[in-house]
Coordinates of C-alpha atoms in Angstrom, one line a residue:
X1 CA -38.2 70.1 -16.1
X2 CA -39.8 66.5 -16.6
X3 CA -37.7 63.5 -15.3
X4 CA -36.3 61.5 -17.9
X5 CA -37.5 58.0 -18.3
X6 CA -35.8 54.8 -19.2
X7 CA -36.7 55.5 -22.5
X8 CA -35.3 58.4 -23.2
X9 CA -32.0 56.7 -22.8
X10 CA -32.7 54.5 -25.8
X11 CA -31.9 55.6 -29.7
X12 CA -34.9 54.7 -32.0
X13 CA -38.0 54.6 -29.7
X14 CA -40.6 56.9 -29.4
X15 CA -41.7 58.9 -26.4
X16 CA -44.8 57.7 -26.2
X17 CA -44.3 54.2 -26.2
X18 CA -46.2 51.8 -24.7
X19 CA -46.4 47.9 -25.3
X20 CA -49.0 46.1 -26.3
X21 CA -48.8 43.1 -23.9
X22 CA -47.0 41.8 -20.8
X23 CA -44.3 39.2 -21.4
X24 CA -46.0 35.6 -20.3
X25 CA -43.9 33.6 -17.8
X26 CA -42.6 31.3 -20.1
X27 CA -41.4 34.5 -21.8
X28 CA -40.3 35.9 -18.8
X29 CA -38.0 32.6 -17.8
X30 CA -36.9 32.3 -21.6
X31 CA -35.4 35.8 -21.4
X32 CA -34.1 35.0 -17.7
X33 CA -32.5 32.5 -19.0
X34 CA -30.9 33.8 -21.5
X35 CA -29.1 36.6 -19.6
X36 CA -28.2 34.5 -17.0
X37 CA -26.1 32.5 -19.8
X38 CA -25.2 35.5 -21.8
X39 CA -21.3 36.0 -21.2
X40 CA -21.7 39.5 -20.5
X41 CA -23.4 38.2 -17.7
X42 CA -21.8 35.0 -17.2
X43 CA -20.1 34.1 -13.8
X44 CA -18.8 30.5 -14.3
X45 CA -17.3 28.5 -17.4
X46 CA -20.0 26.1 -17.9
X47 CA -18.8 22.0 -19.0
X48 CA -20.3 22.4 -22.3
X49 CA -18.7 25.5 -23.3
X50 CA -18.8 24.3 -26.7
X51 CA -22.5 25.2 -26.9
X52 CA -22.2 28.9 -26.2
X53 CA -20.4 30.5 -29.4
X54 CA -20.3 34.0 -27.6
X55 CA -18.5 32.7 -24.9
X56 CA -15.6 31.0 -27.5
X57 CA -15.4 34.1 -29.0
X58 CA -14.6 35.8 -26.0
X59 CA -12.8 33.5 -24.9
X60 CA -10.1 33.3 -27.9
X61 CA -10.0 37.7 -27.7
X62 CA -8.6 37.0 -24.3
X63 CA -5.9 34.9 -26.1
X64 CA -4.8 37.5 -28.6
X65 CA -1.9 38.7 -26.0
X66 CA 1.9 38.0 -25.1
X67 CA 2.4 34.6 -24.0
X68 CA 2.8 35.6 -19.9
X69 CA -0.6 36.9 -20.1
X70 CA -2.1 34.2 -21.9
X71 CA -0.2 31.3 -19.5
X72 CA -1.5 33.6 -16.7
X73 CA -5.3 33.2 -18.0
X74 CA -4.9 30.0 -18.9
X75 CA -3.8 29.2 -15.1
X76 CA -6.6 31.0 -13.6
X77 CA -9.4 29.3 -15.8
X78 CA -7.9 25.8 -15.2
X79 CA -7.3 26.2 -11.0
X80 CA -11.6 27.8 -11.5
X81 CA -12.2 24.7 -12.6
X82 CA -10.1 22.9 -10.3
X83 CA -12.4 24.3 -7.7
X84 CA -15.7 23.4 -9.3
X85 CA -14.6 19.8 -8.1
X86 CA -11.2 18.9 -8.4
X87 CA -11.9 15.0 -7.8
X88 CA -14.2 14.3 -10.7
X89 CA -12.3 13.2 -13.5
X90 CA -14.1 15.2 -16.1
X91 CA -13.1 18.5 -14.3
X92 CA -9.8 16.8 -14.0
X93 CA -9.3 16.4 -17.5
X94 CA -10.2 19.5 -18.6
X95 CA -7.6 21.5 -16.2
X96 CA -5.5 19.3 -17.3
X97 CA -5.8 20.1 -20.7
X98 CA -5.9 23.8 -20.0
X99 CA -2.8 23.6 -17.6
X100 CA -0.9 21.7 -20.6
X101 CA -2.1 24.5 -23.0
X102 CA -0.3 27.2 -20.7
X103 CA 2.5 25.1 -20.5
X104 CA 2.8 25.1 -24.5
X105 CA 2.9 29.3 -24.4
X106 CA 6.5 28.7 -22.8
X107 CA 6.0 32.2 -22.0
X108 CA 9.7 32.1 -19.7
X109 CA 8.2 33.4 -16.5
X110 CA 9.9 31.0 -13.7
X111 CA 7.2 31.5 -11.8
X112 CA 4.2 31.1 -13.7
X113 CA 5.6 28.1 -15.4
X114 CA 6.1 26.4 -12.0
X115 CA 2.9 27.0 -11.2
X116 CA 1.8 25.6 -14.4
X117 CA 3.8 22.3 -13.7
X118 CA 2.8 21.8 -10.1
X119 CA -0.9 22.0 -10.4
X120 CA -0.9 19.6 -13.7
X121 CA 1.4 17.4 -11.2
X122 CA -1.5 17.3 -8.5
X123 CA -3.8 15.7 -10.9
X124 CA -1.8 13.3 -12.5
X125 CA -1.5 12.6 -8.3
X126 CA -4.7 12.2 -8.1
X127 CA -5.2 9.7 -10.7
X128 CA -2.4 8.0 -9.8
X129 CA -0.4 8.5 -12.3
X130 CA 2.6 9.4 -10.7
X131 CA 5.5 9.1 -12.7
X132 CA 4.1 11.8 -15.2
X133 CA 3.3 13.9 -11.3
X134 CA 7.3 13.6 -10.5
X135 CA 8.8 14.7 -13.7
X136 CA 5.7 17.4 -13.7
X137 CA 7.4 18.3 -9.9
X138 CA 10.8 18.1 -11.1
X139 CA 10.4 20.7 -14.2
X140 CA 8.6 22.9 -11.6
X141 CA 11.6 22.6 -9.1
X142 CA 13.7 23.3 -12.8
X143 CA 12.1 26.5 -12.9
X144 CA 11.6 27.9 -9.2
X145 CA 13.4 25.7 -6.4
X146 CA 12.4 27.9 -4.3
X147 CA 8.8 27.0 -4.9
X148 CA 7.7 23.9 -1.4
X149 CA 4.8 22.6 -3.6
X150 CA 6.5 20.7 -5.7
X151 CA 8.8 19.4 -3.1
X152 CA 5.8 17.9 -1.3
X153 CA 4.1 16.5 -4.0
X154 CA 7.2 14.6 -5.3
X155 CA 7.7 13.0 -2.3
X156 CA 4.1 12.3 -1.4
X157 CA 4.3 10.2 -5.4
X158 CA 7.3 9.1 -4.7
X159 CA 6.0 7.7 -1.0
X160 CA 3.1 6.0 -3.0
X161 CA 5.5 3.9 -5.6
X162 CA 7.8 2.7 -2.1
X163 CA 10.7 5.0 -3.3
X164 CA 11.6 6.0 0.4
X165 CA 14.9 7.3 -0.2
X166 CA 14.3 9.2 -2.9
X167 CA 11.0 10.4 -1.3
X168 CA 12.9 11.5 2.0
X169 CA 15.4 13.6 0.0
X170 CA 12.5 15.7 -1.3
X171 CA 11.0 15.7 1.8
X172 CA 14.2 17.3 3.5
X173 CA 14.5 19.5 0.4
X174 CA 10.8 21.2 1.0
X175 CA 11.7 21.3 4.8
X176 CA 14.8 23.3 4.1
X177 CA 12.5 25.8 2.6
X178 CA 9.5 25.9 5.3
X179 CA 8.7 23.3 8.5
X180 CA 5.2 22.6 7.3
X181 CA 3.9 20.3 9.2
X182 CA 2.5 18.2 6.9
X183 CA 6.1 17.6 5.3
X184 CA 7.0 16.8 8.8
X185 CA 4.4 14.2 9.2
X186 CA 5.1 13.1 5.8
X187 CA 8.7 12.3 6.4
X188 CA 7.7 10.3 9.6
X189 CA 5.7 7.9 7.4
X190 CA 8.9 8.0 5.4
X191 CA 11.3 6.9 7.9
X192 CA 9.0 4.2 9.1
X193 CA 8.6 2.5 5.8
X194 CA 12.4 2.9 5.1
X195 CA 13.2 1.1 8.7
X196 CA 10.7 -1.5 7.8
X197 CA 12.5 -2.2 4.2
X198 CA 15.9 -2.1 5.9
X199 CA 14.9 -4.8 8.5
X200 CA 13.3 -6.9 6.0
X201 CA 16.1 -6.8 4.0
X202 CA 18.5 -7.5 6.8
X203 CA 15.8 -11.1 7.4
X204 CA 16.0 -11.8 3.3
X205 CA 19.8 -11.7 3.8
X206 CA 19.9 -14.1 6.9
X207 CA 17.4 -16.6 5.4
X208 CA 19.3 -16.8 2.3
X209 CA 22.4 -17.7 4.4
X210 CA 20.4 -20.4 6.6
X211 CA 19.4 -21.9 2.6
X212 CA 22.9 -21.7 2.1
X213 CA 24.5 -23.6 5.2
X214 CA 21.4 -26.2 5.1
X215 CA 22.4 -26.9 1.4
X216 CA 25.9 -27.7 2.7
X217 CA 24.5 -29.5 5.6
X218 CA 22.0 -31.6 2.8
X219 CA 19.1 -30.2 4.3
X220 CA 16.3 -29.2 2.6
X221 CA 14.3 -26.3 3.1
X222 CA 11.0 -24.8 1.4
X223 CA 7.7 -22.9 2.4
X224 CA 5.7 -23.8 5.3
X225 CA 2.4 -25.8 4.5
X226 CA 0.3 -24.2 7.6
X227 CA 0.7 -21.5 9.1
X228 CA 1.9 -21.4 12.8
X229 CA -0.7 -20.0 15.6
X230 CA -0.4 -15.8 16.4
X231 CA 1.6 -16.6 19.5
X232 CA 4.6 -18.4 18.1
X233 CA 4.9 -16.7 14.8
X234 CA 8.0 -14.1 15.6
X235 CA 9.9 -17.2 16.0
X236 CA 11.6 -18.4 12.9
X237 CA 14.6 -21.1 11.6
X238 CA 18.0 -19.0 12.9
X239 CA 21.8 -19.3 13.2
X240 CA 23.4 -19.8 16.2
X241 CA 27.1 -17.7 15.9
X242 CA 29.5 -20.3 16.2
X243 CA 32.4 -21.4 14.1
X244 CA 30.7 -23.5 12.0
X245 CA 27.5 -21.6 12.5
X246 CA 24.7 -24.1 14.1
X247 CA 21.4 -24.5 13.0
X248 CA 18.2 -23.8 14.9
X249 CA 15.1 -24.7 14.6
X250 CA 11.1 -24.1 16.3
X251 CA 9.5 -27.1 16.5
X252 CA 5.5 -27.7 17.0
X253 CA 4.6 -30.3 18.8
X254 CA 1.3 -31.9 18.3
X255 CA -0.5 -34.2 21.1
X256 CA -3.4 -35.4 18.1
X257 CA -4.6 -37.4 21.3
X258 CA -5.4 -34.5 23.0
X259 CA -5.8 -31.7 19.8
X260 CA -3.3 -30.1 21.9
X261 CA 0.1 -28.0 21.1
X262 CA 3.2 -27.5 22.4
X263 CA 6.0 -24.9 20.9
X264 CA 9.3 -25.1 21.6
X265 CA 11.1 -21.9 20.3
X266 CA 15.0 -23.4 19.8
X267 CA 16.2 -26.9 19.1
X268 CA 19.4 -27.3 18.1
X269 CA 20.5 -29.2 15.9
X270 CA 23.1 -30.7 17.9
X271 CA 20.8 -32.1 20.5
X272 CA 19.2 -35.1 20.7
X273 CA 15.4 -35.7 20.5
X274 CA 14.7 -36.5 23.4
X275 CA 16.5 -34.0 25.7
X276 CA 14.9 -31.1 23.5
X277 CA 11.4 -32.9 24.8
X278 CA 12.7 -34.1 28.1
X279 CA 11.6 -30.1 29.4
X280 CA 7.9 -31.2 28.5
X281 CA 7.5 -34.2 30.9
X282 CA 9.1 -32.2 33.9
X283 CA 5.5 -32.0 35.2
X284 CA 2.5 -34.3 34.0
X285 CA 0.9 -33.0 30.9
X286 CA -1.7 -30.9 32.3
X287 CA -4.5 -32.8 29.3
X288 CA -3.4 -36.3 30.4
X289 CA -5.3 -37.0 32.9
X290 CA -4.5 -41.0 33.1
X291 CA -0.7 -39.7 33.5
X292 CA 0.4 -42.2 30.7
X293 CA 2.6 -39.7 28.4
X294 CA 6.4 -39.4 30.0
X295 CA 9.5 -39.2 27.9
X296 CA 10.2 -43.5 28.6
X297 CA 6.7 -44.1 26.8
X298 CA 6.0 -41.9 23.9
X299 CA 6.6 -42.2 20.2
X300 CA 7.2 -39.4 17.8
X301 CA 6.3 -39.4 14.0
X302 CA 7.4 -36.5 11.1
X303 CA 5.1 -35.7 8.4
X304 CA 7.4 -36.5 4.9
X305 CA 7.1 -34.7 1.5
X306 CA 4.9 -37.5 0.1
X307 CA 2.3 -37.2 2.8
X308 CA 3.3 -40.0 5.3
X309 CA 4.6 -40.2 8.5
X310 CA 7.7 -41.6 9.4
X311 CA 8.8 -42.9 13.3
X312 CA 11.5 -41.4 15.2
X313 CA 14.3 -41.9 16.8
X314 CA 14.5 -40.4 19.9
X315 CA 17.9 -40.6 20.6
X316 CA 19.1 -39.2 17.1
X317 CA 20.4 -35.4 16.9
X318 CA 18.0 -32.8 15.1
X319 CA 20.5 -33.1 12.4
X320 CA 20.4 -36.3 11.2
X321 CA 16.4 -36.2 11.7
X322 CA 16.8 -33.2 9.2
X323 CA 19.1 -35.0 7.0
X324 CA 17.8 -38.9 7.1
X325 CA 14.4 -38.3 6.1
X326 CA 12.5 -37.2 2.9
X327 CA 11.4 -34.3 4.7
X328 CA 11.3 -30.3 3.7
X329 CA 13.0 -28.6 6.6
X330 CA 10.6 -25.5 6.5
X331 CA 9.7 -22.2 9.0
X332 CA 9.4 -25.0 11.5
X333 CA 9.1 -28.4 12.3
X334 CA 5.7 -30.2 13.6
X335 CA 6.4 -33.8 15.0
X336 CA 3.5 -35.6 16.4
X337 CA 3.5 -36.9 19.9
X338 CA 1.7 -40.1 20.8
X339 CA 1.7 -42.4 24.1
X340 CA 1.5 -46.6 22.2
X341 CA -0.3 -47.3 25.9
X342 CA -3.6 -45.7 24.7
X343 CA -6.4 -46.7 23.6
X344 CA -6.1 -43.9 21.6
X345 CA -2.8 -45.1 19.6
X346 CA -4.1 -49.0 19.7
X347 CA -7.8 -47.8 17.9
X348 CA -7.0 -44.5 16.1
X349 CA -4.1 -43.2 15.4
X350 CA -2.9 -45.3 12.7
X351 CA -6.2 -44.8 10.9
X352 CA -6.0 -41.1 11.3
X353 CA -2.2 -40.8 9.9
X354 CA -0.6 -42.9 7.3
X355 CA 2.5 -44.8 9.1
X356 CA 5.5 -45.8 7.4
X357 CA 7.2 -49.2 8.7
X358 CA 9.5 -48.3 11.6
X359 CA 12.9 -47.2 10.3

């Protein structure tokens, strides 16, 4: 018997048939081509879908079913193109669009509809959009809260738009289901930011009182115009707890002789001047070598609102230096130190800085 041939499988061609000519290679790629896009053949849903008519049609027969199955094809195309690269926003946009068209079906499965919510949630995380991610979360928590996706990603938008609390209850909420560790590390960033906003609540609440007692004291206070240097800034205006409470203050003092700094971290302001310096001159100033600066020969000036700079009393309390001058109390105060001996004071200084008359 005579083995059959391909032909002989196909209606409406001879036996004998032979063709005329081998396809060309343009040919050859044409037809390539074309199968390799033909959806019979078809292994990925291509961006422009709209230019392959076959693959609509076959797409809407899929359709014509019950609404599970639908939502359920409907998922599976949208998280395929999820994976072609879920951080470009034109793939982004187009699972969207497909997750939201599941959604519509409102085909009742819990599950599926979950699903549905959770994955359209992760891209409205990705693009930041996160209020439309948590109540995405939240319906898919409506429909399976047994489902630890959602959790997650509710907290993580939730983290992202500094709602700690809230974000820590859905944290505990997933954990309750599994101990994932990234939950676990998740909550940890939590609880750090949440003791950060509690402590820098805690200073907003103690600075307002300090602008309330100076106000009844008839000291003003305002912003500081510099900033002070790395090593003194944890220090900062305080209360001292007393009955009434007593006012604290860092002070900067500046040797513009020398460009050099002192910091001295509390000065009350029940003490005087001059014994809040008097620690200073203990030993010689290690800059002055001509040993001319000591607490019986110096001069101090403040910087006021207007720019000048005012002489000091030595011998007056930090509270009536606060209170007698035009001068914004701020994070600190900066008094300038100066020795009238110098050459420096006699030549310079009063050309550097605007003096006031002695008060």
């Amino acid at each position: 018997m005579q083995a059959m041939g391909l032909f002989d499988f196909l209606d409406g061609i001879p036996d004998d048939y032979v063709p005329k000519q081998r396809m060309t290679a343009e040919e050859t790629e044409e037809a390539f081509t074309y199968l390799k896009n033909h959806p019979l053949f078809i292994d990925h849903i291509p961006e422009d879908i709209e230019n392959y008519p076959e693959l609509l049609a076959l797409q809407n027969l899929q359709y014509d079913d019950t609404p599970v199955n639908i939502a359920a094809a409907l998922l599976k195309n949208a998280n395929e193109i999820m994976k072609k690269d879920g951080d470009k926003k034109y793939f982004q946009k187009k699972a969207y669009e497909v997750y939201s068209d599941a959604i519509e079906q409102d085909c009742g499965d819990k599950e599926l509809m979950a699903k549905l919510f959770s994955n359209r949630a992760l891209i409205s995380y990705k693009q930041k959009n996160y209020k439309c991610a948590i109540q995405d979360c939240k319906w898919a928590i409506e429909n399976d809260p047994k489902f630890i996706k959602p959790y997650f990603r509710c907290a993580q938008c939730l983290y992202q738009i500094l709602h700690f609390t809230e974000a820590l209850k859905f944290c505990n909420l997933a954990l309750e289901i599994s101990k994932e560790k990234d939950i676990e590390e998740l909550k940890k960033l939590i609880l750090q930011q949440i003791e950060k906003q509690e402590k820098k609540t805690e200073e907003e609440k103690k600075l307002q009182q300090i602008y309330a007692i100076c106000n009844q004291k008839g000291i003003r206070m305002g912003p500081s115009k510099i900033s002070l240097p790395p090593e003194y800034q944890p220090q900062k205006i305080s209360l001292e707890q007393a009955n009434p409470p007593i006012l604290t203050v860092p002070m900067l003092v500046t040797y513009p002789e020398f460009k050099q700094r002192d910091f001295i971290q509390y000065c009350s302001e029940q003490t005087k001047l001059y014994q809040i310096l008097a620690p200073l001159f203990q030993t010689p100033l290690p800059w002055d070598q001509d040993q001319q600066y000591n607490l019986n020969n110096i001069e101090c000036y403040i910087e006021l609102d207007d720019g000048n700079y005012a002489k000091l009393n030595i011998k007056a309390k930090m509270l009536s230096i606060m209170q007698g001058y035009k001068v914004t109390v701020r994070e600190f105060i900066e008094i300038l130190l100066v020795c009238p001996g110098t050459n420096y004071y006699k030549k310079q200084f009063r050309s550097e800085y605007h003096i006031l008359n002695d008060q």
